[in-house]
Amino acid sequence: MIHRKALTALAVAGALALSACGGGGGAAAPKKGEDKPVDSLKFYNDKGGWKDAFTQVGAASKKDIGVGMEPVGYSDSNTYTAFIRSSFRTKEKADLFTWHTGKELQDLVDQKLVAETTDQWTKAVADGNIPEQLKQYFTFDGKQYCVPLNAGYWVMYYNKAVFKKAGITETPKTWADLLKVADKVKAIGVKPFYQTNILFSFVWFETLLAGKDPDLYDALATGKAKYTDQGVVDVMNEWKKMIDAGYFSDPGSKTEPQAQLKNGDVAMENFGTWFSGNLNTLKMKAGTDYDFFIIPNVNPALPKTSMIFETGPVCSAAASDHASTVKKWTDWWVTPQAQTAWANSRGDLSFNPKAEIKDPGLAALNKDVGGDGYRLINRWFEATPVPVANKALEVFGAFVTKPGDPMPGLQKIQAEADAYWAKQK
Amino acid sequence: MTSTIERSPVKVRARSQRPDRTGARAAPLFGLPAVAVVALLLYLPFLWTTYVSFTSYDGLASPVWSGLANYKAMFSDPDLVGALVNTLLWVVGMVTLPVALGLLVAVLTYGHKWGTWLRLPFLLPYAISGVAVGVIWGFVLQPDGALGQALGFFGLPGAHTGWLQAGPGNTIMMIIAVTWQAAGVNALLFVVGLQSIPSEPLEAARLDGADGFKLFRFHLWPQLRPITTVVVGLSIVGSLKTFDVVWVMTQGGPGTSSETLALSMYKETFVLNDYGQGAAIALFLSLVTFAASILYLRYQLGDAREQG
């Protein structure tokens, strides 16, 4: 008797377990859940290090609109991406989560997994809370998705004490000046520029290409040009010349870039404006210990200064049960009030030009880049499709470690790009 | 449950007591929850992974059947073939270096007055996790790291060698790093093996004039066979799934020069979102590990039985 009961119970449990697992994640249209307003939203993000800033913003939103926000931070971006991707296959839909623009966002939009934000965008652009220039990175088939989380502009950070010691009195305005500065720094035994062979190995490729031929840069990102084109080969050779000239730090170093700059091992580091936050945590003072300048174009004949720019989105799952609360919160998020709190909590700038930035250098930059003198260029990492970017990172990593004839590496990247673009047609 | 074997009356009475018999019958039932959990957490995902490996799947849309495409890619994509070669390099390296070193330490320290203390420095690294080993050796081997500085200090050549900057050298350096960690525990296992060897035949051999290498070659080594089987078996299985040390030290780079299959599996799945390709590598790796263990153990134990 006991036997049979137990077996029955087990069979039932097994069947339940099976049906729970078997919920295949097809791309079926998500069921519109009941809208249940809540007074606090969970904000999943891959920026574990920004926890305090997120918590401060959550407190601010609680005060302003009565909706709090608690961050759930991941520090490993691969783990985070896998977690979010798999969450769409469960009943628990993320109310708010950070993501990447470009192909990563396109994937989610194609599967109808993220909530549309066209109306919010129209209003935010009209109110001057989001610059029109940003819209293209959030637009798919004429509709907008997600709202910006942050904006970063890539500039050249430098250690002021090293510059002083090398007798450099003003920051370079042209590429030729920049190389002169590098020579002066080298003369006092400091490595002029930072370089690494993991992840950020693309930075100098991006800087040289965008500063030399921004049209080719854009064509490369959309598969209209090839990595084996002469223009790209020239950039690689230019890069090799700089490496051979001893302009770069050791790419295999395990010491963090902010520590290398602080120690004066390296004079200049090419990074997004979020790097200010990293330097501030090392107790370096903006304007005293470090500062930054805008990287001049390699080609002085270009009409506008190429400004590498990155932005990350805050998205919401299409089937979130708390859609109305999410909308309320994101409407608040783009306001100058919210952005002032957010930017200053990390010593960074904001996508909202009306946000009041405390750091005077960043505040000036925030105003300037909105002007006519700049051509905003989407960061290579977001602009390039994932498999192509990944292959290129491997090639660049090997190249900065041991620069040689760039052609075999470029052919490898192009093979990956050909395969990718063939699939897209 | 009837048995024809005669038993003492006492035993029969004990066996016919009711609670005991129901207990015996119900025993498998108590095991069922455990079986269910294992099935749920191990067998089902395994079946799912097997299915996914024959599909093209990005983790968002539904898997699309693609037949053997992922498996073909595994043996034609130069990067994956490179990872396969590196994995084999790891297997060869781990079956030779740490095993040989462990054996040497065990034989040389066994029976020595200070044996335990002599073995201790070799054993200590075993207490460290693979990730920590990777971090420590990363600092030793990075350009101008501890090793480079030491070589420079003594005026030796190779001070500016990029130990981890090119394959297959970087894989070999990492194998050495893991050898440093794994030799101690192998030594410990061999000491256990040595302790289980009866002393009389050894005494007899010594009286017959066997000593040093001869004693080892003809007396100790053959009798160490069972423990050697265990050590080598563990090394094969462990080396096939090498991940942590490589991930921490080079992330498979520069380029893909130091990638192992376990690393490719991770990268294909979680970096490139090609779940199908990742699953194919995972399945291949599981089958190879399983097959290697079975073949090796059958061969070794079969031999041992014939001898014994």
PDB file of C-alpha atoms in Angstrom, chain A residues 18-205:
ATOM      1  CA  LEU A  18       9.097  17.706 -16.139  1.00  0.00           C
ATOM      2  CA  SER A  19       6.423  20.153 -17.106  1.00  0.00           C
ATOM      3  CA  ALA A  20       8.305  22.876 -15.248  1.00  0.00           C
ATOM      4  CA  CYS A  21      11.467  22.135 -17.175  1.00  0.00           C
ATOM      5  CA  GLY A  22       9.850  21.588 -20.473  1.00  0.00           C
ATOM      6  CA  GLY A  23       8.600  25.138 -20.726  1.00  0.00           C
ATOM      7  CA  GLY A  24      10.489  25.616 -23.950  1.00  0.00           C
ATOM      8  CA  GLY A  25      11.496  29.169 -24.644  1.00  0.00           C
ATOM      9  CA  GLY A  26       9.922  29.589 -28.026  1.00  0.00           C
ATOM     10  CA  ALA A  27       9.560  33.074 -29.394  1.00  0.00           C
ATOM     11  CA  ALA A  28       5.840  32.967 -28.833  1.00  0.00           C
ATOM     12  CA  ALA A  29       4.290  36.351 -28.258  1.00  0.00           C
ATOM     13  CA  PRO A  30       4.444  37.028 -24.521  1.00  0.00           C
ATOM     14  CA  LYS A  31       1.084  37.059 -22.772  1.00  0.00           C
ATOM     15  CA  LYS A  32       0.160  40.514 -21.634  1.00  0.00           C
ATOM     16  CA  GLY A  33       0.305  40.220 -17.873  1.00  0.00           C
ATOM     17  CA  GLU A  34      -2.015  42.111 -15.589  1.00  0.00           C
ATOM     18  CA  ASP A  35      -0.500  45.468 -14.817  1.00  0.00           C
ATOM     19  CA  LYS A  36       0.280  45.601 -11.112  1.00  0.00           C
ATOM     20  CA  PRO A  37       1.756  48.901  -9.912  1.00  0.00           C
ATOM     21  CA  VAL A  38       4.471  48.399  -7.275  1.00  0.00           C
ATOM     22  CA  ASP A  39       6.383  50.817  -5.075  1.00  0.00           C
ATOM     23  CA  SER A  40       9.854  49.520  -5.813  1.00  0.00           C
ATOM     24  CA  LEU A  41      11.532  48.079  -8.895  1.00  0.00           C
ATOM     25  CA  LYS A  42      14.446  45.663  -9.150  1.00  0.00           C
ATOM     26  CA  PHE A  43      17.180  46.966 -11.439  1.00  0.00           C
ATOM     27  CA  TYR A  44      19.404  44.195 -12.827  1.00  0.00           C
ATOM     28  CA  ASN A  45      22.772  45.436 -14.035  1.00  0.00           C
ATOM     29  CA  ASP A  46      26.249  44.239 -14.947  1.00  0.00           C
ATOM     30  CA  LYS A  47      27.849  47.133 -13.096  1.00  0.00           C
ATOM     31  CA  GLY A  48      28.323  45.625  -9.658  1.00  0.00           C
ATOM     32  CA  GLY A  49      30.885  48.295  -8.839  1.00  0.00           C
ATOM     33  CA  TRP A  50      28.282  51.048  -9.168  1.00  0.00           C
ATOM     34  CA  LYS A  51      26.085  49.673  -6.409  1.00  0.00           C
ATOM     35  CA  ASP A  52      26.339  52.746  -4.180  1.00  0.00           C
ATOM     36  CA  ALA A  53      25.449  55.085  -7.040  1.00  0.00           C
ATOM     37  CA  PHE A  54      22.408  52.967  -7.946  1.00  0.00           C
ATOM     38  CA  THR A  55      21.301  52.881  -4.312  1.00  0.00           C
ATOM     39  CA  GLN A  56      21.542  56.685  -4.080  1.00  0.00           C
ATOM     40  CA  VAL A  57      19.459  57.092  -7.210  1.00  0.00           C
ATOM     41  CA  GLY A  58      16.908  54.635  -5.830  1.00  0.00           C
ATOM     42  CA  ALA A  59      16.572  56.790  -2.723  1.00  0.00           C
ATOM     43  CA  ALA A  60      16.183  59.894  -4.900  1.00  0.00           C
ATOM     44  CA  SER A  61      13.412  58.348  -7.002  1.00  0.00           C
ATOM     45  CA  LYS A  62      11.623  57.163  -3.875  1.00  0.00           C
ATOM     46  CA  LYS A  63      11.640  60.760  -2.659  1.00  0.00           C
ATOM     47  CA  ASP A  64      10.624  62.345  -5.966  1.00  0.00           C
ATOM     48  CA  ILE A  65       7.955  60.004  -7.340  1.00  0.00           C
ATOM     49  CA  GLY A  66       7.349  57.429  -4.610  1.00  0.00           C
ATOM     50  CA  VAL A  67       8.861  54.561  -6.568  1.00  0.00           C
ATOM     51  CA  GLY A  68      12.083  53.112  -5.191  1.00  0.00           C
ATOM     52  CA  MET A  69      14.681  51.072  -7.067  1.00  0.00           C
ATOM     53  CA  GLU A  70      16.949  48.377  -5.726  1.00  0.00           C
ATOM     54  CA  PRO A  71      19.974  47.362  -7.779  1.00  0.00           C
ATOM     55  CA  VAL A  72      20.867  43.707  -8.380  1.00  0.00           C
ATOM     56  CA  GLY A  73      24.430  43.958  -9.589  1.00  0.00           C
ATOM     57  CA  TYR A  74      26.585  41.436 -11.427  1.00  0.00           C
ATOM     58  CA  SER A  75      30.271  42.009 -11.908  1.00  0.00           C
ATOM     59  CA  ASP A  76      30.949  39.461 -14.636  1.00  0.00           C
ATOM     60  CA  SER A  77      29.368  40.574 -17.863  1.00  0.00           C
ATOM     61  CA  ASN A  78      29.243  37.074 -19.416  1.00  0.00           C
ATOM     62  CA  THR A  79      27.388  35.666 -16.431  1.00  0.00           C
ATOM     63  CA  TYR A  80      25.064  38.631 -16.497  1.00  0.00           C
ATOM     64  CA  THR A  81      24.261  38.326 -20.195  1.00  0.00           C
ATOM     65  CA  ALA A  82      23.528  34.610 -19.820  1.00  0.00           C
ATOM     66  CA  PHE A  83      21.288  35.313 -16.830  1.00  0.00           C
ATOM     67  CA  ILE A  84      19.229  37.963 -18.625  1.00  0.00           C
ATOM     68  CA  ARG A  85      18.927  35.929 -21.816  1.00  0.00           C
ATOM     69  CA  SER A  86      17.656  32.929 -19.895  1.00  0.00           C
ATOM     70  CA  SER A  87      15.305  35.045 -17.753  1.00  0.00           C
ATOM     71  CA  PHE A  88      13.106  35.626 -20.796  1.00  0.00           C
ATOM     72  CA  ARG A  89      12.298  31.920 -20.734  1.00  0.00           C
ATOM     73  CA  THR A  90      10.871  32.107 -17.231  1.00  0.00           C
ATOM     74  CA  LYS A  91       7.867  33.772 -15.655  1.00  0.00           C
ATOM     75  CA  GLU A  92      10.043  36.284 -13.833  1.00  0.00           C
ATOM     76  CA  LYS A  93      10.493  39.172 -16.244  1.00  0.00           C
ATOM     77  CA  ALA A  94      13.080  41.822 -15.480  1.00  0.00           C
ATOM     78  CA  ASP A  95      11.479  45.216 -14.850  1.00  0.00           C
ATOM     79  CA  LEU A  96      14.669  47.132 -15.464  1.00  0.00           C
ATOM     80  CA  PHE A  97      17.969  45.850 -16.783  1.00  0.00           C
ATOM     81  CA  THR A  98      21.092  47.277 -18.377  1.00  0.00           C
ATOM     82  CA  TRP A  99      22.107  45.991 -21.793  1.00  0.00           C
ATOM     83  CA  HIS A 100      24.245  46.906 -24.805  1.00  0.00           C
ATOM     84  CA  THR A 101      23.270  48.885 -27.859  1.00  0.00           C
ATOM     85  CA  GLY A 102      23.920  47.422 -31.292  1.00  0.00           C
ATOM     86  CA  LYS A 103      23.541  43.756 -32.133  1.00  0.00           C
ATOM     87  CA  GLU A 104      22.812  42.661 -28.555  1.00  0.00           C
ATOM     88  CA  LEU A 105      19.772  44.928 -28.396  1.00  0.00           C
ATOM     89  CA  GLN A 106      18.736  44.035 -31.938  1.00  0.00           C
ATOM     90  CA  ASP A 107      18.560  40.362 -30.877  1.00  0.00           C
ATOM     91  CA  LEU A 108      16.069  41.162 -28.134  1.00  0.00           C
ATOM     92  CA  VAL A 109      14.008  43.484 -30.340  1.00  0.00           C
ATOM     93  CA  ASP A 110      13.825  40.853 -33.092  1.00  0.00           C
ATOM     94  CA  GLN A 111      12.343  38.391 -30.613  1.00  0.00           C
ATOM     95  CA  LYS A 112       9.918  41.047 -29.295  1.00  0.00           C
ATOM     96  CA  LEU A 113      11.344  40.719 -25.797  1.00  0.00           C
ATOM     97  CA  VAL A 114      11.818  44.386 -24.861  1.00  0.00           C
ATOM     98  CA  ALA A 115       9.188  47.019 -24.267  1.00  0.00           C
ATOM     99  CA  GLU A 116       8.857  49.780 -26.847  1.00  0.00           C
ATOM    100  CA  THR A 117       9.553  53.362 -25.673  1.00  0.00           C
ATOM    101  CA  THR A 118       8.754  55.460 -28.769  1.00  0.00           C
ATOM    102  CA  ASP A 119       6.383  57.845 -26.958  1.00  0.00           C
ATOM    103  CA  GLN A 120       8.842  58.424 -24.129  1.00  0.00           C
ATOM    104  CA  TRP A 121      11.597  59.187 -26.622  1.00  0.00           C
ATOM    105  CA  THR A 122       9.476  61.664 -28.560  1.00  0.00           C
ATOM    106  CA  LYS A 123       8.727  63.544 -25.361  1.00  0.00           C
ATOM    107  CA  ALA A 124      12.287  63.395 -23.976  1.00  0.00           C
ATOM    108  CA  VAL A 125      13.810  64.724 -27.205  1.00  0.00           C
ATOM    109  CA  ALA A 126      11.186  67.508 -27.367  1.00  0.00           C
ATOM    110  CA  ASP A 127      11.947  68.467 -23.746  1.00  0.00           C
ATOM    111  CA  GLY A 128      15.675  68.523 -24.495  1.00  0.00           C
ATOM    112  CA  ASN A 129      16.364  65.733 -22.004  1.00  0.00           C
ATOM    113  CA  ILE A 130      17.947  63.375 -24.546  1.00  0.00           C
ATOM    114  CA  PRO A 131      19.990  64.708 -27.493  1.00  0.00           C
ATOM    115  CA  GLU A 132      18.518  63.807 -30.899  1.00  0.00           C
ATOM    116  CA  GLN A 133      21.933  62.372 -31.865  1.00  0.00           C
ATOM    117  CA  LEU A 134      21.439  59.458 -29.461  1.00  0.00           C
ATOM    118  CA  LYS A 135      18.159  58.331 -30.971  1.00  0.00           C
ATOM    119  CA  GLN A 136      19.704  56.247 -33.765  1.00  0.00           C
ATOM    120  CA  TYR A 137      21.313  53.828 -31.296  1.00  0.00           C
ATOM    121  CA  PHE A 138      17.932  52.967 -29.790  1.00  0.00           C
ATOM    122  CA  THR A 139      15.941  52.803 -33.024  1.00  0.00           C
ATOM    123  CA  PHE A 140      14.914  49.627 -34.842  1.00  0.00           C
ATOM    124  CA  ASP A 141      12.477  49.776 -37.753  1.00  0.00           C
ATOM    125  CA  GLY A 142      11.587  53.336 -36.874  1.00  0.00           C
ATOM    126  CA  LYS A 143      10.597  52.522 -33.293  1.00  0.00           C
ATOM    127  CA  GLN A 144      12.566  53.224 -30.110  1.00  0.00           C
ATOM    128  CA  TYR A 145      13.358  50.730 -27.359  1.00  0.00           C
ATOM    129  CA  CYS A 146      14.877  51.291 -23.894  1.00  0.00           C
ATOM    130  CA  VAL A 147      16.218  54.637 -22.627  1.00  0.00           C
ATOM    131  CA  PRO A 148      19.877  55.672 -22.156  1.00  0.00           C
ATOM    132  CA  LEU A 149      21.622  54.635 -18.940  1.00  0.00           C
ATOM    133  CA  ASN A 150      24.740  56.702 -19.379  1.00  0.00           C
ATOM    134  CA  ALA A 151      26.879  58.358 -21.980  1.00  0.00           C
ATOM    135  CA  GLY A 152      30.618  58.219 -22.161  1.00  0.00           C
ATOM    136  CA  TYR A 153      32.957  60.116 -24.437  1.00  0.00           C
ATOM    137  CA  TRP A 154      36.424  58.744 -25.080  1.00  0.00           C
ATOM    138  CA  VAL A 155      39.143  61.204 -24.159  1.00  0.00           C
ATOM    139  CA  MET A 156      42.818  61.086 -23.197  1.00  0.00           C
ATOM    140  CA  TYR A 157      43.414  61.014 -19.450  1.00  0.00           C
ATOM    141  CA  TYR A 158      46.855  62.063 -18.318  1.00  0.00           C
ATOM    142  CA  ASN A 159      48.924  62.197 -15.145  1.00  0.00           C
ATOM    143  CA  LYS A 160      49.631  65.878 -14.447  1.00  0.00           C
ATOM    144  CA  ALA A 161      52.759  65.277 -12.396  1.00  0.00           C
ATOM    145  CA  VAL A 162      54.351  63.268 -15.225  1.00  0.00           C
ATOM    146  CA  PHE A 163      53.523  66.012 -17.742  1.00  0.00           C
ATOM    147  CA  LYS A 164      55.082  68.603 -15.466  1.00  0.00           C
ATOM    148  CA  LYS A 165      58.221  66.548 -14.982  1.00  0.00           C
ATOM    149  CA  ALA A 166      58.534  66.115 -18.765  1.00  0.00           C
ATOM    150  CA  GLY A 167      58.232  69.872 -19.212  1.00  0.00           C
ATOM    151  CA  ILE A 168      54.919  69.741 -21.050  1.00  0.00           C
ATOM    152  CA  THR A 169      53.031  72.978 -20.474  1.00  0.00           C
ATOM    153  CA  GLU A 170      49.972  72.572 -22.647  1.00  0.00           C
ATOM    154  CA  THR A 171      47.875  69.719 -23.940  1.00  0.00           C
ATOM    155  CA  PRO A 172      48.261  68.738 -27.607  1.00  0.00           C
ATOM    156  CA  LYS A 173      45.863  70.204 -30.162  1.00  0.00           C
ATOM    157  CA  THR A 174      47.015  68.211 -33.216  1.00  0.00           C
ATOM    158  CA  TRP A 175      48.152  64.635 -33.816  1.00  0.00           C
ATOM    159  CA  ALA A 176      51.701  65.861 -34.489  1.00  0.00           C
ATOM    160  CA  ASP A 177      51.649  67.659 -31.121  1.00  0.00           C
ATOM    161  CA  LEU A 178      50.453  64.471 -29.452  1.00  0.00           C
ATOM    162  CA  LEU A 179      53.409  62.510 -30.817  1.00  0.00           C
ATOM    163  CA  LYS A 180      55.778  65.283 -29.658  1.00  0.00           C
ATOM    164  CA  VAL A 181      54.286  65.036 -26.179  1.00  0.00           C
ATOM    165  CA  ALA A 182      54.768  61.268 -26.307  1.00  0.00           C
ATOM    166  CA  ASP A 183      58.436  61.741 -27.212  1.00  0.00           C
ATOM    167  CA  LYS A 184      58.972  64.118 -24.292  1.00  0.00           C
ATOM    168  CA  VAL A 185      57.379  61.669 -21.883  1.00  0.00           C
ATOM    169  CA  LYS A 186      59.457  58.823 -23.271  1.00  0.00           C
ATOM    170  CA  ALA A 187      62.590  60.899 -22.716  1.00  0.00           C
ATOM    171  CA  ILE A 188      61.999  60.894 -18.939  1.00  0.00           C
ATOM    172  CA  GLY A 189      61.557  57.103 -18.960  1.00  0.00           C
ATOM    173  CA  VAL A 190      57.772  56.907 -18.706  1.00  0.00           C
ATOM    174  CA  LYS A 191      55.636  54.946 -21.193  1.00  0.00           C
ATOM    175  CA  PRO A 192      53.518  57.498 -23.100  1.00  0.00           C
ATOM    176  CA  PHE A 193      50.325  55.481 -23.761  1.00  0.00           C
ATOM    177  CA  TYR A 194      48.446  52.658 -22.081  1.00  0.00           C
ATOM    178  CA  GLN A 195      47.659  49.507 -24.025  1.00  0.00           C
ATOM    179  CA  THR A 196      46.311  46.059 -23.135  1.00  0.00           C
ATOM    180  CA  ASN A 197      45.885  42.739 -24.923  1.00  0.00           C
ATOM    181  CA  ILE A 198      42.521  41.822 -23.398  1.00  0.00           C
ATOM    182  CA  LEU A 199      39.095  43.368 -24.094  1.00  0.00           C
ATOM    183  CA  PHE A 200      40.280  46.957 -24.582  1.00  0.00           C
ATOM    184  CA  SER A 201      42.773  45.909 -27.244  1.00  0.00           C
ATOM    185  CA  PHE A 202      40.484  47.570 -29.804  1.00  0.00           C
ATOM    186  CA  VAL A 203      40.882  51.079 -28.402  1.00  0.00           C
ATOM    187  CA  TRP A 204      43.861  52.210 -30.447  1.00  0.00           C
ATOM    188  CA  PHE A 205      42.542  50.627 -33.620  1.00  0.00           C
TER     189      PHE A 205
END
